[in-house]
Short mmCIF file of C-alpha atoms and ligand atoms in Angstrom, two decimals:
data_model
loop_
_atom_site.label_atom_id
_atom_site.label_comp_id
_atom_site.label_asym_id
_atom_site.label_seq_id
_atom_site.Cartn_x
_atom_site.Cartn_y
_atom_site.Cartn_z
CA MET A 1449 80.57 52.03 98.73
CA GLY A 1450 81.63 50.31 101.91
CA ALA A 1451 84.46 48.26 103.34
CA ALA A 1452 85.57 44.92 101.92
CA GLU A 1453 83.00 42.13 102.28
CA SER A 1454 80.27 44.50 103.37
CA GLY A 1455 77.92 43.23 100.66
CA LYS A 1456 78.32 45.81 97.88
CA THR A 1457 78.68 43.31 95.08
CA THR A 1458 75.94 41.15 96.55
CA LEU A 1459 73.61 44.14 96.38
CA LEU A 1460 74.63 44.85 92.81
CA GLU A 1461 74.08 41.23 91.83
CA GLN A 1462 70.63 41.31 93.37
CA ILE A 1463 69.79 44.36 91.35
CA ARG A 1464 71.03 42.63 88.23
CA LEU A 1465 68.78 39.70 88.98
CA LEU A 1466 65.81 41.97 89.60
CA TYR A 1467 66.32 43.57 86.24
CA ASN A 1468 67.01 40.31 84.44
CA GLN A 1469 70.51 41.13 83.45
CA ASN A 1470 72.38 38.03 82.57
CA TRP A 1471 75.97 37.41 83.39
CA THR A 1472 78.46 37.39 80.55
CA GLU A 1473 80.52 34.29 79.93
CA ALA A 1474 83.65 36.08 81.07
CA GLU A 1475 82.01 37.02 84.38
CA MET A 1476 80.74 33.49 84.83
CA PHE A 1477 84.22 32.14 84.25
CA HIS A 1478 85.73 34.63 86.68
CA SER A 1479 83.22 33.83 89.45
CA LYS A 1480 83.55 30.12 88.90
CA ALA A 1481 87.28 30.38 89.53
CA PHE A 1482 86.57 32.12 92.81
CA ILE A 1483 84.12 29.46 93.92
CA TYR A 1484 86.98 26.92 93.96
CA ASN A 1485 89.09 29.46 95.77
CA ASN A 1486 86.32 30.11 98.33
CA ILE A 1487 86.00 26.39 99.00
CA LEU A 1488 89.69 25.94 99.63
CA GLN A 1489 89.95 29.06 101.81
CA ASN A 1490 86.96 28.01 103.87
CA ILE A 1491 88.06 24.45 104.54
CA ARG A 1492 91.47 25.82 105.56
CA ILE A 1493 89.87 28.26 108.00
CA LEU A 1494 87.87 25.39 109.49
CA ILE A 1495 90.95 23.19 109.87
CA GLU A 1496 92.81 26.07 111.52
CA GLY A 1497 89.81 26.57 113.77
CA VAL A 1498 89.99 22.98 115.03
CA LYS A 1499 93.75 23.33 115.54
CA LYS A 1500 93.40 26.58 117.48
CA SER A 1501 90.82 25.05 119.76
CA GLY A 1502 93.46 22.45 120.70
CA GLU A 1503 91.38 19.61 119.25
CA LYS A 1504 92.21 17.05 116.59
CA LEU A 1505 90.13 15.85 113.68
CA THR A 1506 87.90 13.01 114.80
CA ASN A 1507 88.94 10.67 112.00
CA PRO A 1508 92.76 10.21 112.30
CA GLU A 1509 92.96 9.54 108.55
CA ASN A 1510 91.86 13.10 107.99
CA GLU A 1511 94.90 14.56 109.75
CA PRO A 1512 97.41 14.04 106.89
CA ARG A 1513 94.73 15.13 104.41
CA ALA A 1514 94.29 18.34 106.38
CA GLU A 1515 98.04 18.96 106.50
CA SER A 1516 98.34 18.51 102.78
CA LEU A 1517 95.47 20.96 102.17
CA LEU A 1518 97.12 23.53 104.39
CA ASN A 1519 100.49 23.10 102.73
CA ASN A 1520 99.40 22.75 99.13
CA ASP A 1521 99.05 25.54 96.54
CA GLU A 1522 98.60 28.92 98.08
CA SER A 1523 95.35 29.41 96.23
CA ARG A 1524 93.42 27.58 93.58
CA TYR A 1525 91.15 28.90 90.87
CA ALA A 1526 90.21 25.75 89.00
CA ARG A 1527 88.61 22.31 89.51
CA PHE A 1528 90.19 20.16 92.17
CA PRO A 1529 91.91 16.92 91.20
CA GLU A 1530 89.71 13.99 92.21
CA SER A 1531 91.83 13.02 95.23
CA MET A 1532 91.89 16.58 96.55
CA ALA A 1533 88.11 16.89 96.19
CA ASN A 1534 87.73 13.65 98.14
CA ASP A 1535 90.03 14.95 100.87
CA ILE A 1536 88.03 18.15 101.20
CA LYS A 1537 84.76 16.22 101.40
CA SER A 1538 86.09 13.81 103.96
CA ILE A 1539 87.38 16.65 106.13
CA TRP A 1540 84.19 18.66 105.77
CA ASN A 1541 82.23 15.65 107.06
CA ASP A 1542 84.54 15.13 110.01
CA PRO A 1543 82.61 15.64 113.29
CA SER A 1544 85.28 17.99 114.70
CA ILE A 1545 84.99 20.22 111.64
CA GLN A 1546 81.19 20.19 111.89
CA GLU A 1547 81.46 21.11 115.54
CA ILE A 1548 83.71 24.07 114.82
CA TYR A 1549 81.45 25.07 111.95
CA ALA A 1550 78.58 25.31 114.43
CA LYS A 1551 80.64 27.95 116.23
CA ARG A 1552 81.58 29.69 112.98
CA SER A 1553 80.84 33.19 114.14
CA THR A 1554 84.10 33.00 116.07
CA MET A 1555 86.01 32.81 112.78
CA ASN A 1556 86.35 34.95 109.66
CA LEU A 1557 84.52 32.26 107.75
CA ASN A 1558 82.58 33.16 104.66
CA ASP A 1559 78.88 32.71 105.17
CA SER A 1560 78.49 30.51 102.13
CA ALA A 1561 81.09 27.95 103.26
CA LYS A 1562 78.48 25.27 103.98
CA TYR A 1563 76.60 25.92 100.78
CA PHE A 1564 79.64 25.31 98.60
CA LEU A 1565 81.17 22.50 100.64
CA ASP A 1566 77.89 20.61 100.60
CA ASN A 1567 77.71 21.01 96.84
CA LEU A 1568 81.29 20.09 96.08
CA ASP A 1569 80.40 17.02 94.00
CA ASN A 1570 78.40 19.11 91.61
CA ILE A 1571 80.83 22.02 91.57
CA ASN A 1572 83.77 19.80 90.79
CA LYS A 1573 82.11 18.29 87.70
CA GLU A 1574 83.85 19.04 84.44
CA ASP A 1575 80.80 20.67 82.89
CA TYR A 1576 79.80 22.66 86.00
CA VAL A 1577 78.14 25.99 85.26
CA PRO A 1578 77.44 28.16 88.33
CA SER A 1579 73.76 28.91 88.96
CA PRO A 1580 72.68 32.48 89.80
CA LYS A 1581 72.48 31.33 93.41
CA ASP A 1582 76.08 30.12 93.28
CA LEU A 1583 77.18 33.45 91.89
CA ILE A 1584 75.42 35.38 94.63
CA MET A 1585 76.81 33.14 97.34
CA SER A 1586 80.41 33.39 96.22
CA TYR A 1587 82.75 36.06 97.46
CA VAL A 1588 84.71 37.56 94.62
CA PRO A 1589 86.64 40.56 95.90
CA THR A 1590 86.01 43.40 93.50
CA VAL A 1591 89.11 44.79 91.89
CA GLY A 1592 88.64 48.05 90.04
CA VAL A 1593 85.14 49.09 89.03
CA GLN A 1594 82.14 47.13 87.78
CA ASN A 1595 79.20 48.87 86.29
CA VAL A 1596 75.61 47.90 85.55
CA ILE A 1597 73.00 49.84 83.63
CA PHE A 1598 69.30 49.20 84.24
CA THR A 1599 65.98 50.96 83.93
CA CYS A 1600 63.52 51.49 86.76
CA ASN A 1601 60.39 53.65 86.71
CA ASN A 1602 61.37 54.75 83.20
CA ARG A 1603 64.68 56.13 84.33
CA ALA A 1604 68.03 54.74 83.35
CA PHE A 1605 70.47 54.04 86.16
CA GLN A 1606 74.14 53.37 86.02
CA LEU A 1607 75.39 51.65 89.12
CA PHE A 1608 79.08 51.37 89.91
CA ASP A 1609 80.53 48.83 92.27
CA ILE A 1610 84.00 49.37 93.63
CA GLY A 1611 86.41 47.28 95.67
CA GLY A 1612 86.34 48.02 99.39
CA GLN A 1613 89.74 46.76 100.44
CA LYS A 1614 92.05 49.48 101.63
CA ILE A 1615 94.24 49.28 98.57
CA ASP A 1616 91.22 49.82 96.31
CA ARG A 1617 89.86 52.78 98.24
CA ARG A 1618 92.67 54.95 96.96
CA LYS A 1619 91.03 54.91 93.55
CA TRP A 1620 87.61 55.91 94.85
CA ALA A 1621 88.16 59.66 94.61
CA THR A 1622 88.48 59.42 90.84
CA MET A 1623 84.81 58.38 90.75
CA TYR A 1624 83.32 61.18 92.83
CA ASP A 1625 82.05 63.37 90.00
CA GLY A 1626 78.56 63.04 88.56
CA ILE A 1627 77.24 60.70 91.25
CA ASP A 1628 73.49 61.15 91.96
CA ALA A 1629 73.15 58.74 94.87
CA ILE A 1630 75.32 56.50 96.98
CA PHE A 1631 74.51 53.03 98.25
CA PHE A 1632 76.70 52.45 101.27
CA CYS A 1633 76.95 48.96 102.78
CA LEU A 1634 77.97 48.47 106.37
CA ALA A 1635 78.26 44.91 107.68
CA ILE A 1636 77.15 45.40 111.29
CA SER A 1637 78.07 41.81 112.15
CA GLU A 1638 81.74 42.73 112.03
CA TYR A 1639 81.89 44.43 115.39
CA ASN A 1640 84.13 41.68 116.79
CA GLN A 1641 86.38 41.28 113.76
CA THR A 1642 89.56 42.89 112.56
CA MET A 1643 90.60 43.66 109.00
CA TYR A 1644 92.65 41.35 106.81
CA GLU A 1645 94.52 44.39 105.56
CA ASP A 1646 95.19 45.72 109.05
CA PRO A 1647 94.87 43.15 111.85
CA ASN A 1648 94.91 45.89 114.48
CA MET A 1649 91.89 47.67 113.09
CA ASN A 1650 88.38 46.72 114.16
CA ARG A 1651 86.20 46.33 111.07
CA LEU A 1652 83.22 48.19 112.43
CA ILE A 1653 85.30 51.19 113.44
CA ASP A 1654 86.94 51.21 110.02
CA SER A 1655 83.54 51.03 108.28
CA LEU A 1656 82.09 53.84 110.36
CA SER A 1657 85.03 56.12 109.76
CA LEU A 1658 84.77 55.36 106.05
CA LEU A 1659 81.08 56.28 106.19
CA GLN A 1660 81.90 59.51 107.96
CA LYS A 1661 84.51 60.36 105.37
CA ILE A 1662 82.02 59.83 102.53
CA SER A 1663 79.31 61.73 104.37
CA ASP A 1664 81.66 64.68 104.92
CA GLU A 1665 83.05 64.66 101.39
CA PRO A 1666 82.31 68.13 99.92
CA LYS A 1667 81.38 66.62 96.55
CA PHE A 1668 78.63 64.56 98.22
CA LYS A 1669 77.11 67.42 100.19
CA GLU A 1670 73.88 67.19 98.16
CA THR A 1671 74.10 63.48 97.32
CA PRO A 1672 71.61 61.17 99.06
CA ILE A 1673 73.18 58.22 100.83
CA PHE A 1674 71.21 54.97 101.05
CA LEU A 1675 72.82 53.17 103.90
CA PHE A 1676 72.34 49.43 104.16
CA LEU A 1677 73.05 47.99 107.58
CA ASN A 1678 73.93 44.60 106.25
CA GLU A 1679 74.41 41.06 107.58
CA VAL A 1680 71.72 41.51 110.20
CA ASP A 1681 71.31 37.73 110.20
CA VAL A 1682 74.93 37.14 111.21
CA PHE A 1683 74.73 40.02 113.68
CA LYS A 1684 71.78 38.46 115.53
CA GLU A 1685 73.50 35.09 115.62
CA LYS A 1686 76.63 36.64 117.08
CA LEU A 1687 75.05 38.72 119.84
CA ASN A 1688 74.73 35.78 122.23
CA ILE A 1689 78.26 34.60 121.68
CA PHE A 1690 80.00 37.98 121.66
CA PRO A 1691 78.06 40.40 123.86
CA LEU A 1692 78.01 43.77 122.16
CA GLU A 1693 78.88 45.59 125.38
CA ASN A 1694 82.30 43.88 125.34
CA TYR A 1695 83.12 45.68 122.11
CA CYS A 1696 81.09 48.86 122.36
CA LEU A 1697 81.67 50.06 125.88
CA ASN A 1698 78.86 52.60 126.00
CA TYR A 1699 76.25 50.08 124.85
CA SER A 1700 73.88 49.07 127.60
CA GLY A 1701 70.88 47.65 125.72
CA LYS A 1702 69.27 44.31 126.44
CA SER A 1703 67.48 43.04 123.37
CA GLU A 1704 68.31 42.35 119.74
CA GLU A 1705 66.26 45.39 118.80
CA ASP A 1706 68.29 47.53 121.22
CA ALA A 1707 71.47 46.28 119.60
CA LEU A 1708 70.18 47.06 116.12
CA ASN A 1709 69.07 50.50 117.22
CA TYR A 1710 72.48 51.07 118.72
CA MET A 1711 74.15 50.17 115.43
CA GLU A 1712 71.81 52.55 113.66
CA SER A 1713 72.71 55.28 116.14
CA LEU A 1714 76.41 54.78 115.34
CA ALA A 1715 75.61 55.16 111.66
CA LYS A 1716 73.64 58.31 112.40
CA GLN A 1717 76.54 59.74 114.38
CA ALA A 1718 78.84 59.06 111.46
CA THR A 1719 76.54 60.97 109.13
CA ILE A 1720 75.72 63.76 111.52
CA GLY A 1721 75.04 67.08 109.86
CA ARG A 1722 73.26 65.53 106.88
CA SER A 1723 69.71 66.63 106.38
CA MET A 1724 67.11 63.87 106.67
CA GLY A 1725 66.45 63.87 102.94
CA LEU A 1726 70.07 62.99 102.31
CA ILE A 1727 70.42 59.87 104.42
CA TYR A 1728 68.19 56.81 104.38
CA ILE A 1729 68.99 53.87 106.59
CA TYR A 1730 67.78 50.36 105.86
CA ARG A 1731 68.35 47.14 107.74
CA MET A 1732 69.02 44.22 105.48
CA PHE A 1733 66.76 41.77 107.30
CA PHE A 1734 66.55 39.67 104.20
CA LYS A 1735 70.27 38.88 104.26
CA ILE A 1736 71.18 37.69 100.85
CA ALA A 1737 67.82 36.04 100.58
CA LEU A 1738 66.44 38.32 97.95
CA ALA A 1739 68.31 36.91 95.03
CA LEU A 1740 68.06 33.39 96.34
CA LEU A 1741 64.33 33.70 96.67
CA LEU A 1742 64.06 35.22 93.24
CA THR A 1743 65.60 32.19 91.69
CA SER A 1744 63.42 29.79 93.63
CA SER A 1745 59.95 29.28 92.24
CA VAL A 1746 58.63 28.35 95.68
CA PHE A 1747 59.27 31.82 96.94
CA SER A 1748 58.93 33.99 93.91
CA THR A 1749 55.16 33.56 93.99
CA ASN A 1750 54.94 34.28 97.70
CA PRO A 1751 53.04 37.56 98.14
CA LYS A 1752 55.18 38.77 100.99
CA PHE A 1753 58.20 38.26 98.85
CA THR A 1754 56.89 39.86 95.67
CA TYR A 1755 55.76 42.73 97.82
CA PHE A 1756 59.23 43.03 99.19
CA VAL A 1757 60.88 42.94 95.78
CA ASP A 1758 58.60 45.69 94.71
CA LYS A 1759 59.57 47.72 97.73
CA LEU A 1760 63.21 47.31 96.93
CA LYS A 1761 62.49 48.49 93.42
CA GLY A 1762 60.66 51.43 94.96
CA ARG A 1763 63.68 52.18 97.05
CA ILE A 1764 65.90 52.12 94.03
CA GLY A 1765 63.36 54.42 92.45
CA ASP A 1766 63.79 56.67 95.46
CA ALA A 1767 67.37 57.18 94.45
CA ALA A 1768 65.96 59.13 91.56
CA MET A 1769 63.86 61.21 93.88
CA ASN A 1770 63.34 64.33 91.85
CA CYS A 1771 62.43 66.10 95.00
CA SER A 1772 64.72 68.78 96.29
CA ASP A 1773 65.36 69.50 99.95
CA ASP A 1774 63.03 72.49 99.61
CA GLN A 1775 60.19 70.40 98.18
CA TYR A 1776 60.70 67.79 100.85
CA ALA A 1777 60.53 70.43 103.58
CA ALA A 1778 57.48 72.06 101.96
CA ALA A 1779 55.68 68.71 101.78
CA HIS A 1780 56.46 68.17 105.45
CA LYS A 1781 54.82 71.51 106.28
CA CYS A 1782 51.72 70.65 104.22
CA PHE A 1783 51.28 67.40 106.15
CA ASP A 1784 51.97 69.06 109.50
CA ALA A 1785 49.19 71.57 108.81
CA TYR A 1786 46.88 68.76 107.69
CA TYR A 1787 47.43 66.62 110.78
CA ALA A 1788 47.04 69.65 113.04
CA ASN A 1789 43.37 69.62 111.94
CA TRP A 1790 42.99 66.11 113.27
CA ASN A 1791 44.65 66.79 116.57
CA ALA A 1792 45.67 63.16 117.02
CA VAL A 1793 47.69 63.04 120.24
CA PRO A 1794 49.76 60.93 120.57
CA PHE A 1795 50.39 60.82 116.85
CA THR A 1796 49.63 57.21 116.05
CA PHE A 1797 47.47 55.80 113.29
CA GLU A 1798 45.09 54.36 115.83
CA GLN A 1799 44.57 57.79 117.39
CA PHE A 1800 44.14 59.35 113.96
CA GLU A 1801 41.41 56.80 113.13
CA LYS A 1802 39.70 57.50 116.44
CA GLN A 1803 39.57 61.22 115.67
CA TYR A 1804 38.22 60.45 112.22
CA ASP A 1805 35.51 58.13 113.56
CA HIS A 1806 34.58 60.69 116.17
CA LEU A 1807 34.07 63.36 113.53
CA MET A 1808 31.94 61.03 111.38
CA ASP A 1809 29.88 59.93 114.39
CA SER A 1810 29.30 63.37 115.81
CA LYS A 1811 28.74 65.36 112.62
CA GLY A 1812 27.58 62.78 110.10
CA VAL A 1813 27.92 63.69 106.46
CA GLN A 1814 29.01 67.22 107.41
CA GLY A 1815 31.93 65.64 109.21
CA PHE A 1816 32.85 63.90 105.99
CA GLU A 1817 32.60 67.20 104.08
CA GLN A 1818 34.87 68.74 106.68
CA ALA A 1819 37.42 65.93 106.27
CA CYS A 1820 37.35 66.62 102.55
CA THR A 1821 38.10 70.32 103.05
CA TYR A 1822 41.20 69.29 105.04
CA GLN A 1823 42.12 66.94 102.23
CA ASP A 1824 41.59 69.60 99.54
CA THR A 1825 43.76 72.05 101.45
CA LEU A 1826 46.48 69.44 101.71
CA THR A 1827 46.36 68.58 98.02
CA LYS A 1828 46.47 72.26 97.07
CA CYS A 1829 49.41 72.79 99.41
CA LEU A 1830 51.31 69.91 97.76
CA ILE A 1831 50.52 71.21 94.28
CA ALA A 1832 51.68 74.71 95.23
CA ALA A 1833 54.97 73.24 96.46
CA ASN A 1834 55.24 71.23 93.22
CA VAL A 1835 55.45 68.02 95.22
CA ASN A 1836 54.80 64.60 93.74
CA MET A 1837 53.62 62.03 96.29
CA ASP A 1838 55.26 59.16 94.40
CA ASN A 1839 58.81 60.36 94.46
CA CYS A 1840 58.84 62.87 97.31
CA VAL A 1841 56.38 61.79 99.98
CA THR A 1842 57.41 58.16 100.30
CA ASN A 1843 56.77 55.93 103.31
CA GLU A 1844 60.28 56.81 104.39
CA ALA A 1845 59.29 60.48 104.45
CA PHE A 1846 56.50 59.70 106.94
CA GLU A 1847 58.89 57.62 109.04
CA ASP A 1848 61.36 60.45 109.00
CA TRP A 1849 58.92 63.28 109.76
CA TYR A 1850 56.82 61.63 112.43
CA LYS A 1851 59.28 59.11 113.90
CA ILE A 1852 56.85 56.26 113.29
CA ASN A 1853 57.55 52.76 112.06
CA VAL A 1854 57.13 51.67 108.47
CA THR A 1855 53.72 50.03 109.08
CA GLU A 1856 52.24 53.22 110.43
CA ALA A 1857 53.94 55.23 107.72
CA GLU A 1858 52.26 53.01 105.15
CA GLN A 1859 48.89 53.40 106.85
CA PHE A 1860 49.11 57.20 106.88
CA ARG A 1861 50.36 57.38 103.33
CA THR A 1862 47.75 54.95 102.02
CA THR A 1863 45.04 56.94 103.77
CA TYR A 1864 46.09 60.01 101.82
CA PHE A 1865 45.33 58.22 98.56
CA ILE A 1866 42.08 56.70 99.79
CA PHE A 1867 40.80 60.05 101.03
CA ASP A 1868 41.88 61.61 97.76
CA TYR A 1869 39.59 59.15 95.98
CA GLU A 1870 36.72 59.50 98.46
CA CYS A 1871 36.78 63.27 98.31
CA ASN A 1872 36.80 63.36 94.51
CA ALA A 1873 35.58 60.57 92.20
CA GLY A 1874 34.14 58.57 95.10
CA LYS A 1875 32.39 61.48 96.77
CA PRO A 1876 28.87 61.01 95.37
CA ILE A 1877 28.70 57.39 96.56
CA VAL A 1878 30.00 58.26 100.02
CA THR A 1879 27.61 61.16 100.57
CA GLN A 1880 24.58 59.29 99.21
CA ASN A 1881 25.25 56.18 101.30
CA PHE A 1882 26.95 57.84 104.20
CA VAL A 1883 25.21 56.30 107.20
CA CYS A 1884 25.27 52.76 105.86
CA LEU A 1885 28.95 52.98 104.86
CA ARG A 1886 29.87 54.52 108.18
CA ASP A 1887 28.08 51.94 110.24
CA ILE A 1888 28.90 48.86 108.19
CA LYS A 1889 32.35 48.74 109.74
CA ARG A 1890 30.79 47.82 113.07
CA ARG A 1891 28.00 45.64 111.77
CA ASP A 1892 29.85 43.52 109.28
CA LYS A 1893 32.82 42.52 111.40
CA LYS A 1894 32.07 38.80 111.18
CA ASP A 1895 31.42 38.81 107.44
CA MET A 1896 34.59 40.75 106.82
CA ASP A 1897 36.53 38.28 108.94
CA ILE A 1898 35.29 35.51 106.68
CA CYS A 1899 36.70 37.34 103.63
CA GLN A 1900 40.01 37.73 105.43
CA THR A 1901 40.13 34.05 106.39
CA GLN A 1902 39.32 32.94 102.86
CA TYR A 1903 42.05 35.21 101.57
CA ASN A 1904 44.62 33.81 104.01
CA ASN A 1905 43.63 30.26 103.17
CA ALA A 1906 43.94 30.94 99.46
CA LEU A 1907 47.43 32.29 99.92
CA ASN A 1908 48.46 29.42 102.12
CA SER A 1909 47.27 26.92 99.57
CA GLY A 1910 49.35 28.53 96.85
CA THR A 1911 46.77 30.66 94.97
CA PRO A 1912 48.69 33.38 93.12
CA PHE A 1913 48.67 36.58 95.11
CA CYS A 1914 46.81 38.81 92.64
CA LYS A 1915 44.07 36.24 92.14
CA ALA A 1916 43.66 35.80 95.89
CA TYR A 1917 43.47 39.56 96.34
CA ASN A 1918 40.91 39.91 93.58
CA ASP A 1919 38.74 37.19 95.16
CA TYR A 1920 39.07 39.00 98.47
CA VAL A 1921 37.83 42.24 96.89
CA THR A 1922 34.84 40.37 95.41
CA CYS A 1923 34.05 38.89 98.82
CA VAL A 1924 34.13 42.34 100.44
CA GLU A 1925 31.97 43.72 97.64
CA ASN A 1926 29.36 41.08 98.41
CA VAL A 1927 29.30 42.05 102.07
CA TYR A 1928 28.80 45.70 101.14
CA THR A 1929 26.12 44.84 98.60
CA HIS A 1930 24.29 42.86 101.23
CA TYR A 1931 24.13 45.76 103.69
CA CYS A 1932 24.16 48.90 101.54
CA GLY A 1933 23.12 47.83 98.04
CA LYS A 1934 24.93 47.30 94.76
CA GLN A 1935 25.53 51.01 94.17
CA VAL A 1936 28.36 51.07 96.72
CA VAL A 1937 30.40 48.38 94.94
CA PRO A 1938 32.58 50.79 92.90
CA TRP A 1939 33.49 52.59 96.13
CA ILE A 1940 34.61 49.57 98.13
CA CYS A 1941 36.32 48.09 95.08
CA ASN A 1942 38.33 51.29 94.58
CA VAL A 1943 39.18 51.66 98.26
CA GLU A 1944 40.50 48.10 98.45
CA GLU A 1945 42.42 48.36 95.21
CA ILE A 1946 43.95 51.73 96.08
CA GLY A 1947 45.06 50.27 99.39
CA LEU A 1948 46.98 47.63 97.50
CA LYS A 1949 48.23 49.69 94.58
CA VAL A 1950 49.77 52.41 96.72
CA ASN A 1951 52.19 49.87 98.10
CA TYR A 1952 52.40 47.28 95.36
CA ASP A 1953 51.85 47.72 91.66
CA GLY A 1954 52.44 44.14 90.56
CA CYS A 1955 48.73 43.29 90.10
CA ASN A 1956 47.58 46.23 88.05
CA ASN A 1957 46.23 44.33 85.06
CA GLN A 1958 44.98 41.43 87.09
CA LEU A 1959 42.52 43.25 89.33
CA GLN A 1960 38.89 43.77 88.44
CA ASN A 1961 37.72 46.99 86.87
CA CYS A 1962 35.97 48.98 89.59
CA ASN A 1963 33.92 51.00 87.08
CA GLN A 1964 34.71 54.32 88.55
N1 LIG B 2438 74.98 36.15 105.84
C1 LIG B 2438 75.07 37.16 105.00
N2 LIG B 2438 76.02 37.15 104.06
C2 LIG B 2438 76.09 38.18 103.22
C3 LIG B 2438 75.18 39.28 103.30
N3 LIG B 2438 75.50 40.15 102.33
C4 LIG B 2438 76.57 39.63 101.68
N4 LIG B 2438 76.92 38.44 102.21
C5 LIG B 2438 78.04 37.55 101.79
O1 LIG B 2438 79.25 38.23 102.12
C6 LIG B 2438 80.26 38.00 101.12
C7 LIG B 2438 80.88 39.29 100.65
O2 LIG B 2438 80.01 40.04 99.92
P1 LIG B 2438 80.41 40.99 98.67
O3 LIG B 2438 79.12 41.59 98.25
O4 LIG B 2438 81.21 40.30 97.65
O5 LIG B 2438 81.32 42.08 99.38
P2 LIG B 2438 81.90 43.46 98.80
O6 LIG B 2438 81.44 44.55 99.68
O7 LIG B 2438 81.55 43.61 97.36
O8 LIG B 2438 83.46 43.24 99.01
P3 LIG B 2438 84.69 43.85 98.15
O9 LIG B 2438 84.38 43.68 96.70
O10 LIG B 2438 85.88 43.07 98.59
O11 LIG B 2438 84.80 45.29 98.52
C8 LIG B 2438 79.58 37.17 100.04
O12 LIG B 2438 79.95 35.82 100.21
C9 LIG B 2438 78.10 37.32 100.29
O13 LIG B 2438 77.37 36.17 99.90
C10 LIG B 2438 74.17 39.25 104.33
O14 LIG B 2438 73.34 40.15 104.49
N5 LIG B 2438 74.18 38.17 105.15
MG1 LIG B 2439 82.69 43.58 95.75
#
């Protein structure tokens, strides 16, 4: 859900790409028609932009061409005649148009204008077939309902996409039954824009009141909302040109981060009264990059990217969270009791590690045994509450409970799994080699840095991520063998692999067998 042009269909298309769902010929045909329409609309907006600024086109020959484009067919959904295509190209390359394009955030210009105008030659060919990237970049207003079915984590999902223009919203209520989760898109970049449908209505205000309406809808009382604060890229670009305080009078922040936090606070206000487990807010930092990257081989092997894709899949998986509010609250209590043992104040991962090291240093192997009793109590508590770490205690849960950022949330959550291993299957190795394993962290700093550097270099030179990670694990194993002996290899191998697998499961069959 979300207002028009907030990115709903873009999100759906990305999901389709992730799950390898091809477009049908009819859809292709439909989108292709809109690409021509997008091109014409965009060049018209640019011409109007030059006019409004009181300027003229730099090349006088372009003036009559521009007039004819403005006065020609209202809209166009097919290839341009040769002469019209040439006119558009000539105008697009006009310095005045390029200058106004540079200031595009002042206009309601579609973000993909440049992409399509630059590619006009190709698009206007008789045998042109839009690429996935073209389809993602185009804006095809959704009329009625689209639906996609895909499988993630062995669960089948049916995702509906509905039109966000005012006229379409009237039909929304007919879809409210049987919905398990809502993806809501809010284009935060629109704070300075008004609606096509209602030129007196600010788009951000409209979007927020729509969000509030959905959040307050009795039928969605128990339905989780995944809120995507979208178009962060455009938002950041705009901030310098249109200061946020001119539009949001009670905003007094200074930085980009302040502005983003402010937007998030508006979204929170609109969803006030929802329990934490029923609203998840994400910032779409990746703009529409996800699908574009997916289709580009340069990026699809980039570890950061594959990691991200996996996270998005995880998030979609979260929609299926078979974790009730009660389980979520019970899990929170289990972790609160666990962390109370550690007395890490302030509650940061660094402080937690300090407390851990202190216990190991002061009490030796007994300290480790003590840490394992905390861990056992925690695990028992989670089992008693029938809580599954995978779909209930996500990184987002840690962020939510402890008001920490995602990096720290990941560190805390990963530590749970590593301790779980160390206090069970890995326990004999840890207790038998305790002092060496404890002290190696300090002694081997330089050797470990070498492993890290080799790993970074491998990635930078294009080694596939899983191979680079595997080589890194081998390197670390060698360091541990050198100081503590071969018997500790299964331990370090497992610790390193768990650290990866908790957050990314794309390498499972490509990592070495740790033999334990
Ligand atoms: N720069 C940028 N553009 C985006 C982003 N998300 C979507 N877009 C573009 O915005 C346009 C509108 O996106 P859609 O996904 O079609 O919008 P919608 O919410 O489905 O709109 P309706 O179907 O009319 O309700 C498309 O041209 C997208 O390529 C983003 O995060 N950043
Ligand atoms: Mg749409």
